[in-house]
Amino acid sequence: MSFFREALSEFLSRDCPVSCTENAILQAIVAKVHYAEWGTGKNRLVLIRLSRPVQMRDEVFLGNLLLNSFLGRTAAVGLENAAGPGRCLNLASDIESYFYLVRTDKSLDELAAAAKEAWLASLPSLYFDMPDQKRGLFGSLVNRLNSYRASFIQPFPLMVVPKAWARRMEMEVRRYLMKAIQAEWPDSVANILANIAFFYGTDGYEVQSPVEFLVRLVTRHSILNGPDLARAVNLPDGYDFSGSGAKDLIAKLIKENAFYADEMGRMLTELLQAFGKSIDSGSLDWLMPYHTRKGTMLDLPPEEVLDEVLRDTVIGGRVCSASSLSSSHLCRMCGIREARLEGATIISNDSFTRFHNQEIHGKDGRLCITCALCAYLHIGLTGTATPVKGPVPKRENVVFFYSDLSLKELLDLKDRIAEEIERWQTSKSVSSEGESPLQKAARASRLERELEAILKGTDVSQVHIFPLGIGASPLNVILLPESFYLESKRFQKSRYVVSHILLWLREHLGANSSLFFNSLPDLSRWGLDSSQLMVVNGSPIDPESEYNRLEYLREIVWSLSRHRIKEGLKYRMVVAERMEQDPFGTFSHLIRENLDSLSISAAADVCNKLYALREVLSG
């Protein structure tokens, strides 16, 4: 309980009702009560629980975590606005529950209304603002826009954005494109052209063909001058863009980087300024014309969108939204909400590797608004899925931990882990004095090749560390790169590697941190006194003892095994795990299998280890 007692004790020291004690509050949190109160009047203490279930499908799991963090942190702002400065304490949280202690004379209905008012006021920020982890905003519009280089796959989940925010959406896109032209030019030319075509094209052909859109801006829309486009793409003055070969020629010049970067950047900047001038004057001609006419954006007011999101959210035992189903078609992600949106590759990963599958057509909706929003949030953090990266991070890539590290220390932690991974990737053999802690531990435990298999393909830019929860020692997340799972399924399931990585992480996080690997943190199950707790696959372990014990078993396998070269790692890992389950049966099998190659000295060494085996396993 060291995580919470200090902050709680200080809060209770100010006019605490006699009937309220620290233990009473902590027991209520562990029991996950929705609402409790102590005392009367202005100094009445109220314990409020905000809860929302997390959907476990990989496509929306991470987005659910991000949405809950936004709701939890924003609710704290609303409660403090209602109660007054310093009268709301953020106590603790797991992935589904957030607990607040409020000193107030207001009713629960008033407090719930204040939280909902804060959610509605902050909803545009959830869609458009830059990352602000203190407010529960983790993604950015940049990540949602900069992944694709063509528009044959829908490059942005526009169907999740309320139609009422069309102007804000266009303004943010234009701002991103202007900055990209200035900062990333000309490397980002394909991405910029694809986004311009997608957001400003007037029909489906222009939306899916950036080069065709450029040509039509000259020949049909007359918003670009032919000489400007000719200079930009390195064509002679007076070139006839109405000819049949213009599109293919321009596409070839752009693909081969044979255009004039400065002229192209200037032309696109002026084009965006022309779009902006038209839109800012009140005209709808260039306000995402194709999508406006087609109705791509979500045709619901923000208030109804929030009601849909809050339909299964409970605060203080009160359901936050009374939204009801009006259709018998349920979401194919969560299976509990009304499916109002058509499926799209970018948010549901249907037929993921089929490049033409921009939308999944059907008579009925496939996704609910909440699951689509969760996918939107996930994309904002990790970027758009591509066939190379794989569709979504797996739940096995998410490591939860409670720690009292500050936000700055979390950012420093990310940098340290990234530096160590990069050092491991670039340093094949170094002296013991120059080894990192990870390399020293790996060398000592003969895990070099195993860790190399995990880290070799790791893109450190995909390592994300951020706080999800609230309280003195909030819940945090380490999101490991997809390569960690996709390239090392066998190693990730190995208890050797898991124990080793947990020890490595604890070295960076501090001895009082608790980690959850392939497990979900739950206050009702693990309690508040989770200091130094490590949970793997739903069971608590002592990683150091576990690691040492399994290492001893592996040494026995290594002594007996003839498979020291071919598949040596895989062999000794698998057999060592079998030895823990059936020590003497596995030992007998190894003796028979390796009898012809076992020397007398090796046999004697194995016998000595065998005598100690029973004690090791029982320990």
PDB file of C-alpha atoms in Angstrom, residues 46-230:
ATOM      1  CA  VAL A  46     -17.163  10.665  -1.485  1.00  0.00           C
ATOM      2  CA  LEU A  47     -15.403   7.719  -3.122  1.00  0.00           C
ATOM      3  CA  ILE A  48     -16.393   7.436  -6.784  1.00  0.00           C
ATOM      4  CA  ARG A  49     -15.488   4.683  -9.212  1.00  0.00           C
ATOM      5  CA  LEU A  50     -15.506   5.231 -12.959  1.00  0.00           C
ATOM      6  CA  SER A  51     -15.611   1.951 -14.872  1.00  0.00           C
ATOM      7  CA  ARG A  52     -15.732   0.915 -18.492  1.00  0.00           C
ATOM      8  CA  PRO A  53     -15.031  -2.623 -19.780  1.00  0.00           C
ATOM      9  CA  VAL A  54     -12.117  -3.181 -22.153  1.00  0.00           C
ATOM     10  CA  GLN A  55     -12.698  -5.208 -25.303  1.00  0.00           C
ATOM     11  CA  MET A  56      -9.984  -7.824 -25.766  1.00  0.00           C
ATOM     12  CA  ARG A  57      -9.810  -8.102 -29.563  1.00  0.00           C
ATOM     13  CA  ASP A  58      -6.379  -7.084 -30.806  1.00  0.00           C
ATOM     14  CA  GLU A  59      -7.822  -4.571 -33.285  1.00  0.00           C
ATOM     15  CA  VAL A  60      -9.373  -2.462 -30.534  1.00  0.00           C
ATOM     16  CA  PHE A  61      -7.575  -3.508 -27.331  1.00  0.00           C
ATOM     17  CA  LEU A  62      -4.990  -0.734 -27.357  1.00  0.00           C
ATOM     18  CA  GLY A  63      -7.610   1.812 -28.422  1.00  0.00           C
ATOM     19  CA  ASN A  64      -9.798   0.779 -25.501  1.00  0.00           C
ATOM     20  CA  LEU A  65      -6.915   1.428 -23.107  1.00  0.00           C
ATOM     21  CA  LEU A  66      -6.351   4.878 -24.611  1.00  0.00           C
ATOM     22  CA  LEU A  67     -10.049   5.742 -24.512  1.00  0.00           C
ATOM     23  CA  ASN A  68     -10.351   4.680 -20.874  1.00  0.00           C
ATOM     24  CA  SER A  69      -7.320   6.775 -19.990  1.00  0.00           C
ATOM     25  CA  PHE A  70      -8.885   9.820 -21.649  1.00  0.00           C
ATOM     26  CA  LEU A  71     -12.190   9.263 -19.851  1.00  0.00           C
ATOM     27  CA  GLY A  72     -10.457   8.675 -16.516  1.00  0.00           C
ATOM     28  CA  ARG A  73      -8.219  11.731 -16.653  1.00  0.00           C
ATOM     29  CA  THR A  74     -10.903  14.014 -18.041  1.00  0.00           C
ATOM     30  CA  ALA A  75     -13.397  12.874 -15.392  1.00  0.00           C
ATOM     31  CA  ALA A  76     -10.894  13.990 -12.741  1.00  0.00           C
ATOM     32  CA  VAL A  77     -10.940  17.480 -14.278  1.00  0.00           C
ATOM     33  CA  GLY A  78     -14.735  17.572 -14.224  1.00  0.00           C
ATOM     34  CA  LEU A  79     -14.946  16.367 -10.636  1.00  0.00           C
ATOM     35  CA  GLU A  80     -12.436  18.960  -9.482  1.00  0.00           C
ATOM     36  CA  ASN A  81     -14.306  21.684 -11.355  1.00  0.00           C
ATOM     37  CA  ALA A  82     -17.456  20.704  -9.468  1.00  0.00           C
ATOM     38  CA  ALA A  83     -15.853  20.246  -6.037  1.00  0.00           C
ATOM     39  CA  GLY A  84     -13.288  23.030  -6.166  1.00  0.00           C
ATOM     40  CA  PRO A  85      -9.475  23.157  -6.475  1.00  0.00           C
ATOM     41  CA  GLY A  86      -7.641  20.624  -4.329  1.00  0.00           C
ATOM     42  CA  ARG A  87     -10.816  18.832  -3.287  1.00  0.00           C
ATOM     43  CA  CYS A  88     -10.483  15.839  -5.622  1.00  0.00           C
ATOM     44  CA  LEU A  89      -7.786  13.179  -5.171  1.00  0.00           C
ATOM     45  CA  ASN A  90      -6.984  10.758  -7.960  1.00  0.00           C
ATOM     46  CA  LEU A  91      -6.492   7.554  -6.014  1.00  0.00           C
ATOM     47  CA  ALA A  92      -5.767   4.527  -8.186  1.00  0.00           C
ATOM     48  CA  SER A  93      -6.735   2.731 -11.365  1.00  0.00           C
ATOM     49  CA  ASP A  94      -6.377  -0.391 -13.434  1.00  0.00           C
ATOM     50  CA  ILE A  95      -7.343  -0.760 -17.080  1.00  0.00           C
ATOM     51  CA  GLU A  96     -11.103  -0.705 -16.434  1.00  0.00           C
ATOM     52  CA  SER A  97     -11.590   1.237 -13.175  1.00  0.00           C
ATOM     53  CA  TYR A  98     -10.602   4.711 -11.958  1.00  0.00           C
ATOM     54  CA  PHE A  99     -11.118   5.776  -8.329  1.00  0.00           C
ATOM     55  CA  TYR A 100     -11.491   9.344  -7.019  1.00  0.00           C
ATOM     56  CA  LEU A 101     -11.876  10.702  -3.506  1.00  0.00           C
ATOM     57  CA  VAL A 102     -13.851  13.948  -3.521  1.00  0.00           C
ATOM     58  CA  ARG A 103     -14.543  16.355  -0.656  1.00  0.00           C
ATOM     59  CA  THR A 104     -17.852  17.968  -1.603  1.00  0.00           C
ATOM     60  CA  ASP A 105     -21.437  18.684  -0.632  1.00  0.00           C
ATOM     61  CA  LYS A 106     -22.725  18.084  -4.166  1.00  0.00           C
ATOM     62  CA  SER A 107     -24.885  15.116  -5.080  1.00  0.00           C
ATOM     63  CA  LEU A 108     -23.698  12.207  -7.202  1.00  0.00           C
ATOM     64  CA  ASP A 109     -25.886  13.401 -10.083  1.00  0.00           C
ATOM     65  CA  GLU A 110     -24.186  16.793 -10.033  1.00  0.00           C
ATOM     66  CA  LEU A 111     -20.742  15.209  -9.974  1.00  0.00           C
ATOM     67  CA  ALA A 112     -21.613  12.829 -12.833  1.00  0.00           C
ATOM     68  CA  ALA A 113     -22.979  15.758 -14.859  1.00  0.00           C
ATOM     69  CA  ALA A 114     -19.726  17.661 -14.290  1.00  0.00           C
ATOM     70  CA  ALA A 115     -17.698  14.703 -15.554  1.00  0.00           C
ATOM     71  CA  LYS A 116     -19.874  14.394 -18.658  1.00  0.00           C
ATOM     72  CA  GLU A 117     -19.571  18.121 -19.330  1.00  0.00           C
ATOM     73  CA  ALA A 118     -15.769  17.796 -19.199  1.00  0.00           C
ATOM     74  CA  TRP A 119     -15.863  14.830 -21.576  1.00  0.00           C
ATOM     75  CA  LEU A 120     -17.942  16.735 -24.115  1.00  0.00           C
ATOM     76  CA  ALA A 121     -15.719  19.817 -23.905  1.00  0.00           C
ATOM     77  CA  SER A 122     -12.582  17.696 -24.430  1.00  0.00           C
ATOM     78  CA  LEU A 123     -13.947  15.432 -27.173  1.00  0.00           C
ATOM     79  CA  PRO A 124     -12.553  17.563 -30.051  1.00  0.00           C
ATOM     80  CA  SER A 125      -9.140  17.381 -28.374  1.00  0.00           C
ATOM     81  CA  LEU A 126      -9.345  13.584 -28.450  1.00  0.00           C
ATOM     82  CA  TYR A 127      -9.698  13.752 -32.224  1.00  0.00           C
ATOM     83  CA  PHE A 128      -7.381  16.579 -33.199  1.00  0.00           C
ATOM     84  CA  ASP A 129      -5.012  17.819 -30.482  1.00  0.00           C
ATOM     85  CA  MET A 130      -1.331  16.989 -30.212  1.00  0.00           C
ATOM     86  CA  PRO A 131      -0.262  14.417 -27.583  1.00  0.00           C
ATOM     87  CA  ASP A 132      -0.691  15.520 -23.977  1.00  0.00           C
ATOM     88  CA  GLN A 133      -0.337  12.549 -21.674  1.00  0.00           C
ATOM     89  CA  LYS A 134      -1.499  14.511 -18.641  1.00  0.00           C
ATOM     90  CA  ARG A 135      -4.873  14.911 -20.384  1.00  0.00           C
ATOM     91  CA  GLY A 136      -5.006  11.340 -21.685  1.00  0.00           C
ATOM     92  CA  LEU A 137      -4.159  12.340 -25.282  1.00  0.00           C
ATOM     93  CA  PHE A 138      -1.587   9.972 -26.747  1.00  0.00           C
ATOM     94  CA  GLY A 139      -1.894  10.004 -30.525  1.00  0.00           C
ATOM     95  CA  SER A 140      -1.555  12.679 -33.155  1.00  0.00           C
ATOM     96  CA  LEU A 141      -3.069  13.546 -36.489  1.00  0.00           C
ATOM     97  CA  VAL A 142       0.416  13.276 -37.973  1.00  0.00           C
ATOM     98  CA  ASN A 143       0.556   9.516 -37.334  1.00  0.00           C
ATOM     99  CA  ARG A 144      -2.846   9.113 -38.944  1.00  0.00           C
ATOM    100  CA  LEU A 145      -1.817  10.998 -42.070  1.00  0.00           C
ATOM    101  CA  ASN A 146       1.800  10.138 -42.771  1.00  0.00           C
ATOM    102  CA  SER A 147       1.708   6.356 -43.300  1.00  0.00           C
ATOM    103  CA  TYR A 148       0.302   5.865 -46.785  1.00  0.00           C
ATOM    104  CA  ARG A 149       1.833   6.895 -50.090  1.00  0.00           C
ATOM    105  CA  ALA A 150      -1.266   6.321 -52.218  1.00  0.00           C
ATOM    106  CA  SER A 151      -5.016   6.544 -51.852  1.00  0.00           C
ATOM    107  CA  PHE A 152      -6.126   3.176 -53.202  1.00  0.00           C
ATOM    108  CA  ILE A 153      -6.415   2.205 -49.533  1.00  0.00           C
ATOM    109  CA  GLN A 154      -8.357   4.729 -47.510  1.00  0.00           C
ATOM    110  CA  PRO A 155      -5.554   6.702 -45.815  1.00  0.00           C
ATOM    111  CA  PHE A 156      -7.596   8.186 -43.007  1.00  0.00           C
ATOM    112  CA  PRO A 157     -10.554   6.873 -40.922  1.00  0.00           C
ATOM    113  CA  LEU A 158     -12.748   9.816 -41.845  1.00  0.00           C
ATOM    114  CA  MET A 159     -15.924   7.857 -41.122  1.00  0.00           C
ATOM    115  CA  VAL A 160     -15.215   8.180 -37.369  1.00  0.00           C
ATOM    116  CA  VAL A 161     -15.087  12.015 -37.366  1.00  0.00           C
ATOM    117  CA  PRO A 162     -18.406  13.854 -36.751  1.00  0.00           C
ATOM    118  CA  LYS A 163     -19.609  15.860 -39.715  1.00  0.00           C
ATOM    119  CA  ALA A 164     -19.955  18.938 -37.516  1.00  0.00           C
ATOM    120  CA  TRP A 165     -16.158  19.085 -37.287  1.00  0.00           C
ATOM    121  CA  ALA A 166     -15.532  19.045 -41.053  1.00  0.00           C
ATOM    122  CA  ARG A 167     -13.971  22.519 -41.062  1.00  0.00           C
ATOM    123  CA  ARG A 168     -11.748  21.686 -38.088  1.00  0.00           C
ATOM    124  CA  MET A 169     -10.727  18.459 -39.817  1.00  0.00           C
ATOM    125  CA  GLU A 170      -9.784  20.247 -43.037  1.00  0.00           C
ATOM    126  CA  MET A 171      -7.907  22.968 -41.160  1.00  0.00           C
ATOM    127  CA  GLU A 172      -5.816  20.392 -39.277  1.00  0.00           C
ATOM    128  CA  VAL A 173      -5.071  18.468 -42.480  1.00  0.00           C
ATOM    129  CA  ARG A 174      -4.034  21.646 -44.277  1.00  0.00           C
ATOM    130  CA  ARG A 175      -1.812  22.636 -41.364  1.00  0.00           C
ATOM    131  CA  TYR A 176      -0.141  19.217 -41.390  1.00  0.00           C
ATOM    132  CA  LEU A 177       0.454  19.339 -45.141  1.00  0.00           C
ATOM    133  CA  MET A 178       1.955  22.826 -45.001  1.00  0.00           C
ATOM    134  CA  LYS A 179       4.355  21.756 -42.253  1.00  0.00           C
ATOM    135  CA  ALA A 180       5.250  18.559 -44.115  1.00  0.00           C
ATOM    136  CA  ILE A 181       6.135  20.532 -47.242  1.00  0.00           C
ATOM    137  CA  GLN A 182       8.451  22.760 -45.211  1.00  0.00           C
ATOM    138  CA  ALA A 183      10.021  20.110 -42.960  1.00  0.00           C
ATOM    139  CA  GLU A 184      10.124  16.821 -44.871  1.00  0.00           C
ATOM    140  CA  TRP A 185      10.309  17.876 -48.491  1.00  0.00           C
ATOM    141  CA  PRO A 186      10.901  16.203 -50.915  1.00  0.00           C
ATOM    142  CA  ASP A 187      10.967  12.783 -49.174  1.00  0.00           C
ATOM    143  CA  SER A 188       7.285  13.108 -48.301  1.00  0.00           C
ATOM    144  CA  VAL A 189       6.046  14.064 -51.771  1.00  0.00           C
ATOM    145  CA  ALA A 190       4.101  10.814 -52.317  1.00  0.00           C
ATOM    146  CA  ASN A 191       2.399  11.082 -48.922  1.00  0.00           C
ATOM    147  CA  ILE A 192       1.534  14.771 -49.424  1.00  0.00           C
ATOM    148  CA  LEU A 193       0.084  14.221 -52.891  1.00  0.00           C
ATOM    149  CA  ALA A 194      -1.952  11.231 -51.668  1.00  0.00           C
ATOM    150  CA  ASN A 195      -3.434  13.253 -48.800  1.00  0.00           C
ATOM    151  CA  ILE A 196      -4.192  16.279 -51.002  1.00  0.00           C
ATOM    152  CA  ALA A 197      -6.022  14.032 -53.459  1.00  0.00           C
ATOM    153  CA  PHE A 198      -7.909  12.195 -50.702  1.00  0.00           C
ATOM    154  CA  PHE A 199      -9.152  15.292 -48.883  1.00  0.00           C
ATOM    155  CA  TYR A 200      -9.668  17.705 -51.803  1.00  0.00           C
ATOM    156  CA  GLY A 201     -10.570  15.421 -54.721  1.00  0.00           C
ATOM    157  CA  THR A 202     -14.033  15.987 -56.176  1.00  0.00           C
ATOM    158  CA  ASP A 203     -14.839  12.410 -57.239  1.00  0.00           C
ATOM    159  CA  GLY A 204     -13.699   8.879 -56.585  1.00  0.00           C
ATOM    160  CA  TYR A 205     -11.228   8.865 -59.453  1.00  0.00           C
ATOM    161  CA  GLU A 206      -9.435  11.992 -58.223  1.00  0.00           C
ATOM    162  CA  VAL A 207      -9.443  10.756 -54.623  1.00  0.00           C
ATOM    163  CA  GLN A 208      -7.659   7.558 -55.607  1.00  0.00           C
ATOM    164  CA  SER A 209      -5.251   9.041 -58.166  1.00  0.00           C
ATOM    165  CA  PRO A 210      -3.130  11.983 -56.958  1.00  0.00           C
ATOM    166  CA  VAL A 211      -1.594  12.505 -60.400  1.00  0.00           C
ATOM    167  CA  GLU A 212      -4.985  12.550 -62.083  1.00  0.00           C
ATOM    168  CA  PHE A 213      -6.103  15.128 -59.543  1.00  0.00           C
ATOM    169  CA  LEU A 214      -3.105  17.347 -60.374  1.00  0.00           C
ATOM    170  CA  VAL A 215      -3.907  17.151 -64.085  1.00  0.00           C
ATOM    171  CA  ARG A 216      -7.579  17.963 -63.542  1.00  0.00           C
ATOM    172  CA  LEU A 217      -6.700  20.932 -61.331  1.00  0.00           C
ATOM    173  CA  VAL A 218      -5.287  22.412 -64.550  1.00  0.00           C
ATOM    174  CA  THR A 219      -7.649  21.082 -67.210  1.00  0.00           C
ATOM    175  CA  ARG A 220     -10.986  20.961 -65.393  1.00  0.00           C
ATOM    176  CA  HIS A 221     -10.940  23.000 -62.179  1.00  0.00           C
ATOM    177  CA  SER A 222      -8.607  25.792 -63.365  1.00  0.00           C
ATOM    178  CA  ILE A 223      -7.142  26.308 -59.909  1.00  0.00           C
ATOM    179  CA  LEU A 224      -3.597  25.412 -61.020  1.00  0.00           C
ATOM    180  CA  ASN A 225      -1.735  27.110 -63.859  1.00  0.00           C
ATOM    181  CA  GLY A 226      -0.396  24.800 -66.532  1.00  0.00           C
ATOM    182  CA  PRO A 227       3.053  26.491 -66.665  1.00  0.00           C
ATOM    183  CA  ASP A 228       3.432  26.116 -62.872  1.00  0.00           C
ATOM    184  CA  LEU A 229       2.704  22.395 -63.017  1.00  0.00           C
ATOM    185  CA  ALA A 230       4.980  21.974 -66.044  1.00  0.00           C
TER     186      ALA A 230
END
